Tab-separated table of C-alpha atoms in Angstrom:
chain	number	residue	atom	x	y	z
A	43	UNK	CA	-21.456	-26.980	26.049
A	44	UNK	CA	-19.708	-24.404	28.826
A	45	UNK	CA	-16.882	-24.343	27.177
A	46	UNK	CA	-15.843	-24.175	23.688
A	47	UNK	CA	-12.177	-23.366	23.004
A	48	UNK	CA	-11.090	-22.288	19.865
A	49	UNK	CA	-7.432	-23.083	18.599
A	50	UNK	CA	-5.753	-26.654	19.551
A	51	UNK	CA	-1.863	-24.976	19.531
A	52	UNK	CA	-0.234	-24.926	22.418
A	53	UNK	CA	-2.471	-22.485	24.589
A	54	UNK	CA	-5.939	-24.282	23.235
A	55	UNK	CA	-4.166	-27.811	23.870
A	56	UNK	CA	-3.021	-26.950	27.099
A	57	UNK	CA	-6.253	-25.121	28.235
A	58	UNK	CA	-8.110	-28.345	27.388
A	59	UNK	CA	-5.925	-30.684	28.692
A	60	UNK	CA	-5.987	-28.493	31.957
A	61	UNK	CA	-9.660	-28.573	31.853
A	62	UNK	CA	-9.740	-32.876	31.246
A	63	UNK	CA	-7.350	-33.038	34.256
A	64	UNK	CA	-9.952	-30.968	37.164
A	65	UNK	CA	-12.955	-33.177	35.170
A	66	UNK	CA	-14.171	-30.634	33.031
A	67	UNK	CA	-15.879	-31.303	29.539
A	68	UNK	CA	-14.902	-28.608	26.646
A	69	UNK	CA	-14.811	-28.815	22.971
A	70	UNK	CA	-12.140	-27.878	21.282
A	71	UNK	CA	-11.956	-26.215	17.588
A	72	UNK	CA	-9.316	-26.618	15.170
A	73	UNK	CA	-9.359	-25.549	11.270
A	74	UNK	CA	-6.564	-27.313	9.989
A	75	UNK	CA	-6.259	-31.247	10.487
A	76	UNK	CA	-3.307	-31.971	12.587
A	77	UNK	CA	-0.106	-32.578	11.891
A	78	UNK	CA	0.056	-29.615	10.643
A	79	UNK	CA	2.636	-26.598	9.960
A	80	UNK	CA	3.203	-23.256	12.407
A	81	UNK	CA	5.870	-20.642	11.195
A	82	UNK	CA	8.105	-20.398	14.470
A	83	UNK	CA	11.397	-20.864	15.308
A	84	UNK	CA	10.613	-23.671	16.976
A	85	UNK	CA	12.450	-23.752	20.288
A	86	UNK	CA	11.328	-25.351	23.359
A	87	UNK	CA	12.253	-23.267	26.142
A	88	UNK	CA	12.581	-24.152	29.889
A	89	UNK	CA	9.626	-22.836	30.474
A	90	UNK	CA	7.531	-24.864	27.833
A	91	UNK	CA	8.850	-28.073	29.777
A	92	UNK	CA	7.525	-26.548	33.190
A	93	UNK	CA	4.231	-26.102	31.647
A	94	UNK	CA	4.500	-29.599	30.555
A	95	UNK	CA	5.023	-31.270	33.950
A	96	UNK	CA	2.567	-29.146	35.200
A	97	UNK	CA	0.039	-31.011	32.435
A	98	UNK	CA	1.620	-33.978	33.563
A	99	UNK	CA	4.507	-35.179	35.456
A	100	UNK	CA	5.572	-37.713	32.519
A	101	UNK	CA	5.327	-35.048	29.845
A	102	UNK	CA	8.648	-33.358	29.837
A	103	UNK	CA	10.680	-36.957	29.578
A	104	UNK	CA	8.077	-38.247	26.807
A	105	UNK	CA	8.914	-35.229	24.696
A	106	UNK	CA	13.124	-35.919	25.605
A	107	UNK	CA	12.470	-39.374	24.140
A	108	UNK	CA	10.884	-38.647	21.477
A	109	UNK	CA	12.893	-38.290	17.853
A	110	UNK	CA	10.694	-35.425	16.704
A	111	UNK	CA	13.328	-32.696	19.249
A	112	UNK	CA	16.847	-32.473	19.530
A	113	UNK	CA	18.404	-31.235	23.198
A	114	UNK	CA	19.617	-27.548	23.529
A	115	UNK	CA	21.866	-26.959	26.739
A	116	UNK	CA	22.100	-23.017	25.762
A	117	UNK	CA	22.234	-20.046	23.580
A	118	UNK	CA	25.186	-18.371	21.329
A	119	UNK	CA	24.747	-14.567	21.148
A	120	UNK	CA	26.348	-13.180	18.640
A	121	UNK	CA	27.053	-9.545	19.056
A	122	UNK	CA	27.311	-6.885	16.417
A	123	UNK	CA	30.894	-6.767	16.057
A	124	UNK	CA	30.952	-10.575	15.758
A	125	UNK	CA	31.941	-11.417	19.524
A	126	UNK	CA	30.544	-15.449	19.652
A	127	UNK	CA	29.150	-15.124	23.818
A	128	UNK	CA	28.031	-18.641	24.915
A	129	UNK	CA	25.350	-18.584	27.470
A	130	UNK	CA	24.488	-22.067	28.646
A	131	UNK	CA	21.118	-22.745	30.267
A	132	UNK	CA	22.832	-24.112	33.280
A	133	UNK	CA	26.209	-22.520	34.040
A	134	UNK	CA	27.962	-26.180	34.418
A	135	UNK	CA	26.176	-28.954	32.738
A	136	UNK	CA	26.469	-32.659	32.256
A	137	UNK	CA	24.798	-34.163	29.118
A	138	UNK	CA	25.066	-37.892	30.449
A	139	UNK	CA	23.313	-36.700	33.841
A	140	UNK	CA	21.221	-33.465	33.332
A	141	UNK	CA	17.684	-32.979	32.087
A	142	UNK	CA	18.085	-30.801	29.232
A	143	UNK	CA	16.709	-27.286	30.145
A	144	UNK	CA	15.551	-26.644	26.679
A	145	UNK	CA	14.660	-28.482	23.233
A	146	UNK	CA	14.211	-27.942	19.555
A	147	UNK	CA	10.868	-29.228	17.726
A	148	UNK	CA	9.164	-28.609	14.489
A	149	UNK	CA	5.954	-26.997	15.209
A	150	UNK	CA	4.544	-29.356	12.918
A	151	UNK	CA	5.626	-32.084	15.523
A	152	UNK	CA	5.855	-30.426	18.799
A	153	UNK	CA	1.720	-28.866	18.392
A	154	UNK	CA	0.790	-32.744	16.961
A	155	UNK	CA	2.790	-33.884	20.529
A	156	UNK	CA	0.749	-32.396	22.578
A	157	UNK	CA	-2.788	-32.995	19.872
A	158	UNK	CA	-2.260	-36.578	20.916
A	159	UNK	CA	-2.049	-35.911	24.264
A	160	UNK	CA	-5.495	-34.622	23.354
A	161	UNK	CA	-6.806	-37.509	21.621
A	162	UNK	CA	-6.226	-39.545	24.289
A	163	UNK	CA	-8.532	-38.017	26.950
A	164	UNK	CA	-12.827	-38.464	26.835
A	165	UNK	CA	-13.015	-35.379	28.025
A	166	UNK	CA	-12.389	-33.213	25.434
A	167	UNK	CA	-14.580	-33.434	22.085
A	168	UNK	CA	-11.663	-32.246	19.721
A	169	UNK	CA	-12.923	-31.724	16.092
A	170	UNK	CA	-10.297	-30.981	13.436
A	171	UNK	CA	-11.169	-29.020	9.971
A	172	UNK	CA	-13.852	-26.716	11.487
A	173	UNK	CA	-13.139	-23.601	10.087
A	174	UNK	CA	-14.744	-21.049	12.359
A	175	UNK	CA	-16.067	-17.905	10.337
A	176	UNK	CA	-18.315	-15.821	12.457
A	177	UNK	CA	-19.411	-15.568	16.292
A	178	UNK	CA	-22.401	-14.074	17.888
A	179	UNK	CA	-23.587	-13.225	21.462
A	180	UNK	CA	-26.485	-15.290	22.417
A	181	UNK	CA	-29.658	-13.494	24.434
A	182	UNK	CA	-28.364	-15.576	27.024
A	183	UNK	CA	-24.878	-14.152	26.699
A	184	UNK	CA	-23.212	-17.052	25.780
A	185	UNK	CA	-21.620	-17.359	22.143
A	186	UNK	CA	-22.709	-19.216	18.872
A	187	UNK	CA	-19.798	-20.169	16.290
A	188	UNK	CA	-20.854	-20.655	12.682
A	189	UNK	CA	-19.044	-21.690	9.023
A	190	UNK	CA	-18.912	-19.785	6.453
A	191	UNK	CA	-22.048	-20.926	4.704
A	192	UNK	CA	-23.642	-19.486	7.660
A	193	UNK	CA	-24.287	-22.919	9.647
A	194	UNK	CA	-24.607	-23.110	13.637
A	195	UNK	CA	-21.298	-25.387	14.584
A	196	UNK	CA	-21.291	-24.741	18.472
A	197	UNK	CA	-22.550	-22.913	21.005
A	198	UNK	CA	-21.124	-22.680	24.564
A	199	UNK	CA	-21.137	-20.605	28.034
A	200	UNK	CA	-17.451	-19.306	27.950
A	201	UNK	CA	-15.218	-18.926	24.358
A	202	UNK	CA	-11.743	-19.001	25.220
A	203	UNK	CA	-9.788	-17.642	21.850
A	204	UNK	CA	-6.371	-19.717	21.355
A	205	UNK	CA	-6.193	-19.759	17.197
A	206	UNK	CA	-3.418	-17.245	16.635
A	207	UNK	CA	-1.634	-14.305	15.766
A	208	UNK	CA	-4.214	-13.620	12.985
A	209	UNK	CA	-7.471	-14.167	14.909
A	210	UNK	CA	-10.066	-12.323	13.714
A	211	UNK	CA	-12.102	-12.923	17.271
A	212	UNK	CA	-9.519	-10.864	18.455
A	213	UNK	CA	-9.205	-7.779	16.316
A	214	UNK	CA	-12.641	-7.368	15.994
A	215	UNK	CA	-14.263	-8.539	18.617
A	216	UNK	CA	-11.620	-7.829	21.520
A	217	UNK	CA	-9.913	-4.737	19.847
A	218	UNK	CA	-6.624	-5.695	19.337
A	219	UNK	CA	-5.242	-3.468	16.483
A	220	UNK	CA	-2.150	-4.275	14.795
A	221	UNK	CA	0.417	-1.857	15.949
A	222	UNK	CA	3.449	-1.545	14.178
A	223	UNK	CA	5.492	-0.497	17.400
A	224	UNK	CA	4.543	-3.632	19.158
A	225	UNK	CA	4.661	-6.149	16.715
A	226	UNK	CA	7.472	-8.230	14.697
A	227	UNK	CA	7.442	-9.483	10.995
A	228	UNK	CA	9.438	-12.484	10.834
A	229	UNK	CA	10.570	-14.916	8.328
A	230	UNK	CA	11.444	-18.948	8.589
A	231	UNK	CA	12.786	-21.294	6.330
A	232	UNK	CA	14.590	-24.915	6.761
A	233	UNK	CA	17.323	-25.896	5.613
A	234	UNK	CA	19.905	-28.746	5.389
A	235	UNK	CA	23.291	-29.587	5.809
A	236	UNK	CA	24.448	-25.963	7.638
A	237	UNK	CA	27.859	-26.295	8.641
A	238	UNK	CA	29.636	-25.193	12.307
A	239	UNK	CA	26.442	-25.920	14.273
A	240	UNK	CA	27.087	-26.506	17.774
A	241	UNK	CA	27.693	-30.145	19.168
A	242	UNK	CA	25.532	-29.008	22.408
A	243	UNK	CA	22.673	-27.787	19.665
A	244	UNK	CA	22.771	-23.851	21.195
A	245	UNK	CA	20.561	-21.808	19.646
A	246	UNK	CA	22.412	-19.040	18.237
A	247	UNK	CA	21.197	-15.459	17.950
A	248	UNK	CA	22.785	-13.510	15.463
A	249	UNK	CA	22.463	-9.485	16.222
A	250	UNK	CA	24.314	-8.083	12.941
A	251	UNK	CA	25.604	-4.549	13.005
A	252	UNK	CA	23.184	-3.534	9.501
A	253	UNK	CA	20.634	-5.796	10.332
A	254	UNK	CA	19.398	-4.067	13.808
A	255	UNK	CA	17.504	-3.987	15.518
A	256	UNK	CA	16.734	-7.170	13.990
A	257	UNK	CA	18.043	-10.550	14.325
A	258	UNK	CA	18.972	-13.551	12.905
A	259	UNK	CA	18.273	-17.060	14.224
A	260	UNK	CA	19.634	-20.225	13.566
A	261	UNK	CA	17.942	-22.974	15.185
A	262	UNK	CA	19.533	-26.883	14.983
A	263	UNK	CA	16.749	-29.551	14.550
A	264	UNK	CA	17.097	-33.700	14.381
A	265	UNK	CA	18.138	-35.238	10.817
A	266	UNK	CA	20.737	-32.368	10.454
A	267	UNK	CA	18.129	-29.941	9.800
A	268	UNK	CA	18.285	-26.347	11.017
A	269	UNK	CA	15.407	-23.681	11.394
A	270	UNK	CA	16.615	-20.349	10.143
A	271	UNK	CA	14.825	-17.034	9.864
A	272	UNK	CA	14.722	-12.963	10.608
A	273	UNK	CA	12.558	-11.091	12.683
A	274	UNK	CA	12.602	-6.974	12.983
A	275	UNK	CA	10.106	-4.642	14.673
A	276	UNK	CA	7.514	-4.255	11.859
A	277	UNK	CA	7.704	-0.235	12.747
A	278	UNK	CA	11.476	-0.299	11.211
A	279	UNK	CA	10.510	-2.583	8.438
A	280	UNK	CA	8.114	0.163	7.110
A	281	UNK	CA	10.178	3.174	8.022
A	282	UNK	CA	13.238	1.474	6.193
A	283	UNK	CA	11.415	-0.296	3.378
A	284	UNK	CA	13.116	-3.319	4.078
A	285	UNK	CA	12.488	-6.147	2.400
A	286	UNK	CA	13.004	-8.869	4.723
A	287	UNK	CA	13.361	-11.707	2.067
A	288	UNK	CA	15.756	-9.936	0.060
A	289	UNK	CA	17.995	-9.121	3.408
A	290	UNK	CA	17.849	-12.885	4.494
A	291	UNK	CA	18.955	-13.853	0.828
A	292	UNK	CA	22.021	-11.257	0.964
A	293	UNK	CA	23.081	-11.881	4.633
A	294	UNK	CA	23.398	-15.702	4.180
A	295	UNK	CA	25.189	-15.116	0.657
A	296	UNK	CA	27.760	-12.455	1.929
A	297	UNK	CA	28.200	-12.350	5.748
A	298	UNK	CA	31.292	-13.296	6.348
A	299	UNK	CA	31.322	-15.298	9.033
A	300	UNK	CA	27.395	-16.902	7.554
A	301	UNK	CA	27.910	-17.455	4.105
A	302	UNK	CA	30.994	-20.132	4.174
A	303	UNK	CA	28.281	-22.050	6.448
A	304	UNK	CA	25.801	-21.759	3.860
A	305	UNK	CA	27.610	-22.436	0.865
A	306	UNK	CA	26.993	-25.776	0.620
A	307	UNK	CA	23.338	-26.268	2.799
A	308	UNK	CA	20.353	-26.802	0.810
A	309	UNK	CA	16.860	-24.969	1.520
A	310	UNK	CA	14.190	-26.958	2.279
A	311	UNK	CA	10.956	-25.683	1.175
A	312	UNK	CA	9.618	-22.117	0.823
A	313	UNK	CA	10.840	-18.514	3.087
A	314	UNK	CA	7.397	-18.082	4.992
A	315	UNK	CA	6.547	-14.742	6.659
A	316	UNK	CA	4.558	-14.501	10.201
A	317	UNK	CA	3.746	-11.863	12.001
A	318	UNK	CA	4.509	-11.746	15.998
A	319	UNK	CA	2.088	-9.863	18.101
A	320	UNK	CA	3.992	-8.878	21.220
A	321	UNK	CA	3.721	-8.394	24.368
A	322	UNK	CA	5.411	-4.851	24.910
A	323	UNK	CA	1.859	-3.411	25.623
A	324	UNK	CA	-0.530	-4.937	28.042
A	325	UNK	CA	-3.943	-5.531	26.353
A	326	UNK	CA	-6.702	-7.006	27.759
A	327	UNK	CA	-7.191	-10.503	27.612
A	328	UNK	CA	-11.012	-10.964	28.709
A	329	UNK	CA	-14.828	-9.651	27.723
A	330	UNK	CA	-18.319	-11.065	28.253
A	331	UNK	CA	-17.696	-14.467	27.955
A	332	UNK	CA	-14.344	-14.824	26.433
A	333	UNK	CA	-10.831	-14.815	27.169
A	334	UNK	CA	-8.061	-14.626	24.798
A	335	UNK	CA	-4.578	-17.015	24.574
A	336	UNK	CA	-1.381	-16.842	23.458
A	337	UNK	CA	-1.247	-15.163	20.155
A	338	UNK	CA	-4.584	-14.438	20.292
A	339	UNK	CA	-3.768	-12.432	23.525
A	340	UNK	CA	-0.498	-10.521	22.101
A	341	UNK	CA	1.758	-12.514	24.730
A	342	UNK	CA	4.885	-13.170	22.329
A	343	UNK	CA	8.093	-12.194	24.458
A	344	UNK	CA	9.286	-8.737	22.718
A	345	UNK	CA	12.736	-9.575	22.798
A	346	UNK	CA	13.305	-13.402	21.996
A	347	UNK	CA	10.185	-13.869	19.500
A	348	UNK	CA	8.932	-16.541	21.811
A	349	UNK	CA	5.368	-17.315	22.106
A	350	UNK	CA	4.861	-20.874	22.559
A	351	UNK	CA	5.671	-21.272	26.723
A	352	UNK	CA	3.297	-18.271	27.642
A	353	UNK	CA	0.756	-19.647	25.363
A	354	UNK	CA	0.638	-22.447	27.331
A	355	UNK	CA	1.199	-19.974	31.042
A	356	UNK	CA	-2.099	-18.419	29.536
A	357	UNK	CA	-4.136	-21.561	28.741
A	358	UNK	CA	-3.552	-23.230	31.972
A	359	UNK	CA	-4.915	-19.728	33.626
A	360	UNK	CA	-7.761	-20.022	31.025
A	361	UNK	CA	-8.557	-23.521	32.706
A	362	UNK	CA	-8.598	-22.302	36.142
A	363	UNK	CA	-10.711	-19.434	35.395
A	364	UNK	CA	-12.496	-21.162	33.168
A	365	UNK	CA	-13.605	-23.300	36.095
A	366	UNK	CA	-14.522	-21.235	38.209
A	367	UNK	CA	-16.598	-18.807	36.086
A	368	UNK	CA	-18.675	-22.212	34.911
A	369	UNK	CA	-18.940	-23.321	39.031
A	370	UNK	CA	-20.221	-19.689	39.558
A	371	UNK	CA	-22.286	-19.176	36.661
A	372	UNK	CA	-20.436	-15.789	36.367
A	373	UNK	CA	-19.055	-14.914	32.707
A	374	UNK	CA	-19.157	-11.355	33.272
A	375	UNK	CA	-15.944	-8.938	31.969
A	376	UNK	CA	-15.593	-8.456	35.664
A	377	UNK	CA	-14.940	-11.856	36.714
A	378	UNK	CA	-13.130	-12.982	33.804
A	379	UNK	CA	-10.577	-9.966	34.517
A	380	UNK	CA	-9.307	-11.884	37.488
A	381	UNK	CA	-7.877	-14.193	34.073
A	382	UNK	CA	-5.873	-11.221	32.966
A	383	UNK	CA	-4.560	-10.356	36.549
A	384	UNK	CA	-3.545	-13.668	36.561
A	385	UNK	CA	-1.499	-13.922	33.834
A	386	UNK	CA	-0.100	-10.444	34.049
A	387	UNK	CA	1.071	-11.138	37.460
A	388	UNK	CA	2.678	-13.908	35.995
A	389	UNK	CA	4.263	-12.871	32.735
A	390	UNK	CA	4.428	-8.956	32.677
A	391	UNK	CA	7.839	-8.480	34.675
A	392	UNK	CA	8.912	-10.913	31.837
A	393	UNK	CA	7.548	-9.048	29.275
A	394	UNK	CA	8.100	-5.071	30.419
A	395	UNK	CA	12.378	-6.248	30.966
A	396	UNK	CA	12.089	-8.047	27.458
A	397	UNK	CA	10.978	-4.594	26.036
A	398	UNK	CA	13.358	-2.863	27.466
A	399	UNK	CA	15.799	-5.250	26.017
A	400	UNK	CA	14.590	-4.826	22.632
A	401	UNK	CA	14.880	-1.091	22.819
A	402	UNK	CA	18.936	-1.756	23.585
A	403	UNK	CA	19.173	-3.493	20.031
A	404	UNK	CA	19.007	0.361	19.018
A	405	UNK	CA	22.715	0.325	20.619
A	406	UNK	CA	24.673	-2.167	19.130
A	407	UNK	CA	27.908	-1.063	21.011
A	408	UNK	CA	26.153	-1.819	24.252
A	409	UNK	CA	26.323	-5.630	22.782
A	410	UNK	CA	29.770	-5.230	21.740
A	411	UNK	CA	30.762	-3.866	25.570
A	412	UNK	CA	28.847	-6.887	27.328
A	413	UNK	CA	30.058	-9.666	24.498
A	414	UNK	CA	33.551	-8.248	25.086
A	415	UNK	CA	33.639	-8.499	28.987
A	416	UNK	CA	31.852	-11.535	29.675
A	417	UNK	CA	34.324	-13.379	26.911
A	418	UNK	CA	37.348	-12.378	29.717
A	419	UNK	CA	35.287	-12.219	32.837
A	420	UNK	CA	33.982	-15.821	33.718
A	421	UNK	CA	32.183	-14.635	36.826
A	422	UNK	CA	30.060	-11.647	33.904
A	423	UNK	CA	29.465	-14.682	31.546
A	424	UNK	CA	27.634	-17.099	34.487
A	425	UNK	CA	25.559	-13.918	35.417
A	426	UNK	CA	24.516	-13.620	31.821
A	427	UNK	CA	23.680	-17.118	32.079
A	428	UNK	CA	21.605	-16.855	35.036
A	429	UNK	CA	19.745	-13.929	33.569
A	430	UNK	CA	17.439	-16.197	30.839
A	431	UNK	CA	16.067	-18.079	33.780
A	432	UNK	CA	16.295	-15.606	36.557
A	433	UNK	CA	14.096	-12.477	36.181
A	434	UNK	CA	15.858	-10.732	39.478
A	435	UNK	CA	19.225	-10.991	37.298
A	436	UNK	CA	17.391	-9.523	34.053
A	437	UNK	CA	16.852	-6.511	35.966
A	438	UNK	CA	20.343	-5.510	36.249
A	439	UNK	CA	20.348	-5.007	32.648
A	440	UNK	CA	17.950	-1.802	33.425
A	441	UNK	CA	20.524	-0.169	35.483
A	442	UNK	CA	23.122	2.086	34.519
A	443	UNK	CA	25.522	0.552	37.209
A	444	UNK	CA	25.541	-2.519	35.215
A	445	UNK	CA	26.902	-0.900	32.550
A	446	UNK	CA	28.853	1.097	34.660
A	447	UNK	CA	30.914	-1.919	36.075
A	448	UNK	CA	31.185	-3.098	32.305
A	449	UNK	CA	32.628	0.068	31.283
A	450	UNK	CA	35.294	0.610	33.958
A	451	UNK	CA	36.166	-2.902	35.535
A	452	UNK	CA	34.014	-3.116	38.582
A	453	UNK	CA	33.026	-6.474	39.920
């Protein structure tokens, strides 16, 4: 085989489905049997739907039918000193009319949406339950995948790496240290019946003055479900011996504004812990004959936690190059770096103004100023708005006149 893929989330899934649609044959690796579980917070963003059309037209409106997702039409900041600032995806919306910009999906339903997608094309030889233990370079330079008694499962021309945050391919084979100042521990639970959720299913962000710079999540899901977790730089969990489980037990039990929406929810299932590789340091993302996806890559957006829509960015640049290193017979580190270049060029504006975001969680009266003046200043709030989906509008929050303007009244 040319190409073996290793991972069917949302970056293997999407690389392979990529690869079906230009007429490609690839086999893709999976060890779990799907449906099954990822710890996320489980939101959809607009970009996950573009990435979906761009699989296939019908995609985004399939998933919007479907019962496993429930619409989001924004995000509710909540700023240290309690300030509730509504950001909408689109400034003016119309829920009878508009495509929603953004959904909310279990893992476990959204990553078996787009497995059956999958399933459905001849193309790709999908096997589920292969637990990949160890790879080796061929003489050939090519790659051989074996179990853990030792047994030859594949072998294949091109390895593209798409199984996760925890891939050992990765760490050992592509270098990728864990490094405490760019990556996030995180934890995620359900739960059920959580009061004051919005009608227009925001997501809400909850930035807590003795929680940063941390944050709290609270994500609404179908059957009255909501996702709820914590995720903090795993550099201050260690320098302040947090524990994390602990701090999401107190904050829902005594926040004022939290616990009376608690009080009466039931937790469903276990607090899981995750760990977010981000993308606050560009890595490389290709070798001899292998490039590396999504978590796999360390692509998760430092500010917002979210992996799932550049997963699939890097998968369908995985396809392309994919392609084209198989048409050339070229799997060299050189080649394959036009993978990374691609991707960069795609996602690192994204990913250098998200850092720079994160680094303003360490002043939480910055949040308090901006919460403030947009709440008065309908003309600050629809720039805010703008911001999540326009990167030119990010930008401003890297100048001081920005603040400036906030601070003294200018338009």
């Amino acid at each position: 085989m040319d190409i073996c893929i290793l991972g069917a989330g949302p970056g293997g899934a999407t690389a392979a489905l990529h690869l079906a649609n230009a007429g490609h044959r690839c086999l893709l690796l999976d060890r779990a049997a799907f449906p099954r579980d990822k710890i996320c917070g489980d939101a959809l963003s607009g970009k996950v739907l573009m990435e979906l059309k761009r699989i296939d037209e019908a995609l985004p409106g399939r998933l919007a039918a479907a019962p496993i997702q429930v619409p989001s039409w924004g995000i509710d900041f909540f700023a240290p000193n309690g300030r509730r600032l509504a950001i909408p995806f689109k400034p003016k919306f119309d829920k009878a009319a508009d495509r929603p910009a953004g959904h909310v999906a279990k893992r476990l339903d959204f990553d078996n949406f787009l497995v059956e997608e999958v399933r459905q094309r001849p193309e790709i030889d999908f096997r589920e339950n292969v637990d990949v233990a160890r790879t080796e370079r061929t003489a050939a330079g090519g790659w051989q995948l074996f179990d853990k008694a030792g047994q030859l499962l594949a072998e294949c021309r091109l390895l593209l790496v798409a199984n996760g945050a925890q891939s050992a391919f990765a760490r050992r084979v592509a270098g990728h240290a864990l490094e405490p100042d760019h990556h996030c521990a995180g934890l995620r639970t359900y739960y059920r019946g959580v009061t004051g959720l919005s009608p227009d299913n925001f997501i809400e962000l909850h930035f807590l003055k003795d929680f940063l710079p941390g944050y709290l999540w609270v994500f609404p899901l179908p059957n009255g479900q909501a996702n709820v977790g914590v995720g903090m730089l795993s550099k201050t969990v260690a320098a302040k011996k947090i524990n994390l489980r602990q701090r999401l037990d107190e904050i829902l039990a005594t926040h004022p504004a939290l616990a009376p929406r608690f009080a009466q929810a039931e937790r469903l299932g276990p607090v899981r812990g995750f760990g977010l590789p981000l993308g606050s340091k560009r890595r490389p993302l290709s070798g001899p004959g292998y490039l590396l996806l999504g978590d796999a890559g360390s692509l998760i957006d430092p500010f917002s936690g979210e992996g799932i829509s550049h997963a699939m960015v890097s998968g369908r640049h995985a396809a392309i190059w994919a392609a084209q290193a198989v048409a050339k017979a070229d799997f060299s580190p050189a080649f394959l770096k036009n993978y990374d270049q691609a991707v960069y060029n795609r996602l690192w504006q994204e990913l250098r103004l998200s850092r720079a975001m994160q680094r303003l969680l360490n002043f939480p009266s910055l949040f308090n100023i901006v919460a403030n003046r947009a709440a008065r200043n309908p003309t600050l709030a629809e720039t805010l708005s703008a911001m999540f989906l326009d990167l030119d509008l990010r930008e401003r929050l890297r100048q001081p006149s920005f603040y400036f303007k906030l601070l003294f009244g200018g338009k």
